[in-house]
Amino acid sequence: MRTITSLAGAAALAVTIGAAGAAHAGKDLDAIKARGQLICGVSTGTAGFSLADSKGVWTGMDVDVCRAVAAAIFGDASKVKYVPTTAQQRFTALQSGEVDMLSRTTTWTLTRDTALGFDFTGVSYYDGQGFMVNKKLGVKSAKELNGATICVSPGTTTELNLADYFRANKMQFKPVVIEKADEIRAAFFTGRCDVYTTDASSLYSVRAANVPAPLTAADFVILPEIISKEPLGPVVRHGDNQFGDIVRWALYAMVEAEEYGITSANVEQMLKSEDPTIKRILGVTPGMGKALGVDEKWVVNIVKQVGNYGEAFDRNLGAGSPLKIERGLNQLWTKGGLQYSPPIR
Amino acid sequence: MAVDTIGSLPQTRVAPWNNPVIRGWVFQIVVVGLVGGLAWYLVSNTMANLEKAKIATGFDFLGREAGFEIGDTMIEYSPASTYARAIWVGILNTLRVAVIGIILTTILGTLIGIGRLSPNWLLAKICEWYVEIFRNVPLLLWLFLFYKLVSEAFPGPRQAIRMLGDSVFLSNRGLYFPIPVADPVHKWIGAGFLLGIVGAWALHRWAKARQAATGQQFPSILAGLGLIIVVPFLVWLIGGAPAKMSWPELKGFNFQGGLVIQPEFTALLVGLTLYTAAFVAEIVRSGILALHKGQSEAAAAIGLSRGQAMRLVLLPQALRVIVPPMTSVFLNITKNSSLAIAIGYPDLVASINVTINQTGQAIENILIIMAAYLTVSLSISAFMNWYNKQIAMKER
Ligand SMILES: N[C@@H](CCC(=O)N[C@@H](CS)C(=O)NCC(=O)O)C(=O)O
């Protein structure tokens, strides 16, 4: 009955917020430590970002961010409980405390960062919204989509950008809106819609992983237009800045590690490095861990168990994965991309 | 009441804390005070926690631009409309499927219920199977099944099934058919239609009164139907017989023009109707079985046909047993229509969910949706109670 749970979740939120006692600083982190586990809200299944295999083991870029946070807090990346959420349910789940954080292809917007009561802690993937169509339609550009029927998930920036784009270009469309990711994809593949729209990365993921036989990935094209900015990143709720800081710096640590050439393979040798920056990052020169309120070996734990940003990207989305997505905007700033960590000092 | 009677028993002196009247009042005041205090605590605590978490509150959002498109609307709506209007679109869509569903379910359920009692073995068996099959599988599964059927069984718009000389098109985008282009005369035709209904009702009353007085029969049903059709038709003729039609035409991706019944609506309506009709059938059947066997025997004895016996003797009496449980059936249809969201029909829940998600204001939106369902449900209950009184046994 997942379909109606988002409303039930919202109702539960009304009750929890009504009954909850006064908040105090560090309450989320204390609760996580007491529980011995981080509860991370992920998607219900988007290959490359968060997907559970038949044994219930979660993998993906978004999952790796959760694991990095657990590695920072507990020194053990496996101390995570994953809670699958649809786009519609995710914010209620976070507001009500059902999850400690979200790491599920969620776009950083002003409203979410303010009125919804959240803080975005960084950008794990710079994305943009795209369109996918069946090749048979012969469509070459999004500008040709006037009158199309378009499959889209509710409660997303996608849904809003779509309406904006068609308004700006004086075109009409008919949305088909279904909450469950599987169902909306099925509606597209069976031909209920001409177009499927979501973050471009998810389009690549769906095309690589979800096309039902006898159709194949080659039957579908992703149109060249990218109609929006979708900076996807981890989210925490207002009220515990220390936990927010840990989530923020866990991701930065992965980026910083890549920039300084620290990998899961060489992190042990790097501990012997004479470079003062690397010594600081890896806690050989103490201070950073204490400032964050975690173990001084936090970055060592993250890199050893999860890898640096580049390793995680390759394994989940890039050359080492079925998706083969280019680094593009997600390349390090030193290589012409946007991934840039403030200094760990 | 009880308290009063006891309080006015012959005077025996009791201490005030043993006086039942005073005790009654004290308990009531304490209970009201506790409930009120708890409500106040919850509300103020909620506000304080929302404030602390910096989550927006209040109903201002209703006036802001919604920004999302809705695929099936009965009124003018665009992404530039407000959240209030988006929610109103959802309410109308819920009402549309509920009202049509209630009508179709009542008709189908009654037929099947009567069919189960038929002396025709095959018909009775088919109706029995229908009931068993439909009420023993969860509604959600029926919805998924019918949605898959309507969206997968039919071809894409370019290969649409053409009917009635290329004027009606069936595809996985829905059923497109021509409609008259809006015309000022339509309002008057509507008025003529209402007038026809009033006329038919008056005619029926007159015919009944006359039959009671003189025994003469008059085909009032047929004549009434005639009135309902003829009056609007005359209005149309007088209005200059406007006949301009909007024809569906394949343009680009899809059909333009005409009117469309979309797959999501069809699947929801069919699912709700077929599922709930099984319950109605059982109610109708038990209503008729509750009558004494003498009723049908007496009807047969005075020479009524089976159909006449059903219509004139059995059903009117069975209604008294049937109507009360029908109230909850109608309420269930309304509430079950919220499963719409599973198959993408844009009902009230869908509008509210998106609004919660885009504004973050769960509590306000939950209040709106509760108020909306409560209003609809109470209206249905009130109407059914009124109707129940109308048909109640009139002691003569
Ligand atoms: N980045 C957009 C869209 C994110 C999103 O959730 N997209 C859907 C489209 S497929 C999704 O990933 N759903 C997966 C799921 O529900 O499990 C946002 O934050 O609003």
PDB file of C-alpha atoms in Angstrom, chain B residues 15 34 37 53 56 76 91 100 112 187 275 360-361 387 394:
ATOM      1  CA  ALA B  15     -23.292  15.786  50.831  1.00  0.00           C
ATOM      2  CA  LEU B  34      -8.926  17.868  29.846  1.00  0.00           C
ATOM      3  CA  GLY B  37      -6.285  21.421  27.486  1.00  0.00           C
ATOM      4  CA  ALA B  53      12.306  23.862  12.728  1.00  0.00           C
ATOM      5  CA  ALA B  56       6.464  27.489   7.030  1.00  0.00           C
ATOM      6  CA  GLU B  76      -9.936  25.867 -16.654  1.00  0.00           C
ATOM      7  CA  ILE B  91     -11.941  17.845  -5.451  1.00  0.00           C
ATOM      8  CA  ILE B 100     -20.688   8.471 -11.626  1.00  0.00           C
ATOM      9  CA  ILE B 112     -26.728  -8.608 -10.182  1.00  0.00           C
ATOM     10  CA  LYS B 187     -27.462  26.787 -21.221  1.00  0.00           C
ATOM     11  CA  TYR B 275     -15.718  -4.094  -7.246  1.00  0.00           C
ATOM     12  CA  GLY B 360       6.221  21.441   2.924  1.00  0.00           C
ATOM     13  CA  GLN B 361       3.021  22.349   4.767  1.00  0.00           C
ATOM     14  CA  TYR B 387     -34.182   9.345   1.772  1.00  0.00           C
ATOM     15  CA  LYS B 394     -45.765   4.733   6.935  1.00  0.00           C
TER      16      LYS B 394
END
